mmCIF file of C-alpha atoms in Angstrom:
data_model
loop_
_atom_site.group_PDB
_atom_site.id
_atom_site.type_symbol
_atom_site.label_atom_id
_atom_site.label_comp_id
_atom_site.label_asym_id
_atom_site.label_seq_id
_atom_site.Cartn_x
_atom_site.Cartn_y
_atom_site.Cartn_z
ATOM 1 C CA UNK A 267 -37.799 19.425 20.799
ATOM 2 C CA UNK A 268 -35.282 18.470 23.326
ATOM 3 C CA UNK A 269 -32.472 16.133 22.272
ATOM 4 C CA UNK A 270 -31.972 12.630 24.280
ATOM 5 C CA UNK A 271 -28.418 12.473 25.506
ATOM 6 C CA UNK A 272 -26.685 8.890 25.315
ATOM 7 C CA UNK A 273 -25.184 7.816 28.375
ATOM 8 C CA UNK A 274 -22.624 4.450 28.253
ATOM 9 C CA UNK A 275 -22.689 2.000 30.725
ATOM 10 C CA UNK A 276 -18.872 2.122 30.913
ATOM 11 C CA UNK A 277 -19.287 -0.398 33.821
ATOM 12 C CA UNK A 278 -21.046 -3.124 31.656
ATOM 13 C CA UNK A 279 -19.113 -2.033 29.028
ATOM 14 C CA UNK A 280 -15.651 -2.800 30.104
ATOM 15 C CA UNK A 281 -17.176 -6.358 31.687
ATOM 16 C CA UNK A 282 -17.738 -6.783 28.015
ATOM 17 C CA UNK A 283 -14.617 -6.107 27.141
ATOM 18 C CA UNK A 284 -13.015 -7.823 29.682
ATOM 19 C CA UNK A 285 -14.959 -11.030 29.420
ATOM 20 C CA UNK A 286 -13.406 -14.411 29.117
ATOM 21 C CA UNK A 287 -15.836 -14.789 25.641
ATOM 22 C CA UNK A 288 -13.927 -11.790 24.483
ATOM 23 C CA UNK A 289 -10.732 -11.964 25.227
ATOM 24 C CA UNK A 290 -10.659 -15.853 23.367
ATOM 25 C CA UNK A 291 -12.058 -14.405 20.396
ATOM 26 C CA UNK A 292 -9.220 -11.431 20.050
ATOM 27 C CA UNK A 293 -6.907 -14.073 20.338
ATOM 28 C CA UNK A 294 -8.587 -16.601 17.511
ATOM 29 C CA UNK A 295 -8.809 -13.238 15.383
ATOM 30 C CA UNK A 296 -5.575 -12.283 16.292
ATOM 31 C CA UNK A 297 -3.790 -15.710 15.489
ATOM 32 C CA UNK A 298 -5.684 -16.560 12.376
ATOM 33 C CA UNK A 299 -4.505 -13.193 10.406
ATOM 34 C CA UNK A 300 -0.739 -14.446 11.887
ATOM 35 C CA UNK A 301 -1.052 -17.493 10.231
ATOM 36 C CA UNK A 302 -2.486 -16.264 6.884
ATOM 37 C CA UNK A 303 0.212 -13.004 6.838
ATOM 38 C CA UNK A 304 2.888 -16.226 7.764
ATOM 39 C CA UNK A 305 1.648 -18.273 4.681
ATOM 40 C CA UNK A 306 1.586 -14.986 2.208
ATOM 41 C CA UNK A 307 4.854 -14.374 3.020
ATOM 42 C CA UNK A 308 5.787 -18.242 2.725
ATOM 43 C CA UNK A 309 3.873 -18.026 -0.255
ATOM 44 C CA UNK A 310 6.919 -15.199 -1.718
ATOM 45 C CA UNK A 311 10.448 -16.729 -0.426
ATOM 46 C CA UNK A 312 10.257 -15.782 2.932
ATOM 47 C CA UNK A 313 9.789 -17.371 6.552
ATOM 48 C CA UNK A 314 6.556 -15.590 7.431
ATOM 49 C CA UNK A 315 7.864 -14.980 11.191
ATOM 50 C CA UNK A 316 4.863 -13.236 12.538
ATOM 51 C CA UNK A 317 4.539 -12.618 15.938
ATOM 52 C CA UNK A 318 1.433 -11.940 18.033
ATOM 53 C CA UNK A 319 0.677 -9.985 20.942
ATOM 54 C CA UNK A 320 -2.911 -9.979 23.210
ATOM 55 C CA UNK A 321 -2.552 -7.216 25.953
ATOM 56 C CA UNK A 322 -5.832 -7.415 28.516
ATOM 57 C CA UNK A 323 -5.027 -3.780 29.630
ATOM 58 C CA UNK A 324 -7.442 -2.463 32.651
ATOM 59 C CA UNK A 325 -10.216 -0.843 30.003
ATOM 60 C CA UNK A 326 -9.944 -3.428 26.773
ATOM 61 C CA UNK A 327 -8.134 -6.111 25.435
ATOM 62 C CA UNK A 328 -6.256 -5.129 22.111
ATOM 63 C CA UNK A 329 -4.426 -7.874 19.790
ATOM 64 C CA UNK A 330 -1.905 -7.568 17.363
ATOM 65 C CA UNK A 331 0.429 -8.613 14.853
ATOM 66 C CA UNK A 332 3.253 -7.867 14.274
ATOM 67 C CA UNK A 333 5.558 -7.634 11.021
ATOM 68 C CA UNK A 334 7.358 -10.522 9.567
ATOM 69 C CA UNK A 335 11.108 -11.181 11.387
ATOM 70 C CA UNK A 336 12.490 -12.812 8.776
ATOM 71 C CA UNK A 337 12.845 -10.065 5.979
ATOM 72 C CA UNK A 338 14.116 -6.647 6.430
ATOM 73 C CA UNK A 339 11.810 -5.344 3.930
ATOM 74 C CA UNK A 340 9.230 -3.637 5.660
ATOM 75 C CA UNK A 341 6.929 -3.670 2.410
ATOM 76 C CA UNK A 342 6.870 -7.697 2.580
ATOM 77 C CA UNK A 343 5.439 -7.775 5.880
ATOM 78 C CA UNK A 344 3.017 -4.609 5.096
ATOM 79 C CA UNK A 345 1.637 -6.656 1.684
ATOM 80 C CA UNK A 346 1.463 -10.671 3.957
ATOM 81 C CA UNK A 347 -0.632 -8.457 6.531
ATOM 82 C CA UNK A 348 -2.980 -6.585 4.003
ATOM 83 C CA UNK A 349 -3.084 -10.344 2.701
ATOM 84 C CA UNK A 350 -4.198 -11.288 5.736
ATOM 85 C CA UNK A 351 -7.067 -9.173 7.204
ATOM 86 C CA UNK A 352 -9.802 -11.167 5.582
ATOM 87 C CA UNK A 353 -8.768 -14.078 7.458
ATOM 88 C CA UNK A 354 -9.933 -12.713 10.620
ATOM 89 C CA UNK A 355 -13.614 -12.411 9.660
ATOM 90 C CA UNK A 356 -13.839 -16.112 8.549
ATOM 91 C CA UNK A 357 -12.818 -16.914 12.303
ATOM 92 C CA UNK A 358 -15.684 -16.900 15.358
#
């Protein structure tokens, strides 16, 4: 029995990607787990100074957040983040 072979569609793929649709939600996702890592680390003392960062590269579009400016404990931003993550999946 001969074994199908999966080829992508990397052309309708990166349209995905790129789409206006897509790029929105990466940046609701993206923004929502800011604002929940900035309120977990209100929530301990500190400022919760998140910052985030939506780069629509030529292949993808890739969000991110990054750690907490306003303690220079690495492990406070780490725990606000892990914190965080669920509040991405109640955003659409």
């Amino acid at each position: 029995m001969a074994g199908s072979r999966f080829v992508p569609n990397r052309r309708g793929i990166v349209s995905f990607l790129k789409s206006p649709g897509t790029v929105a939600l990466i940046e609701r996702k993206t923004r929502a787990v800011a604002d929940a890592a900035s309120a977990a680390a209100r929530s301990e003392g500190w400022q919760g100074q998140f910052r985030v960062d939506v780069d629509t590269g030529e292949q993808r579009v890739r969000g991110a957040v990054i750690g907490d400016y306003s303690t220079p404990y690495p492990a406070v931003s780490r725990r606000a983040l892990l914190r965080a993550l669920d509040a991405a999946r109640a955003v659409d």
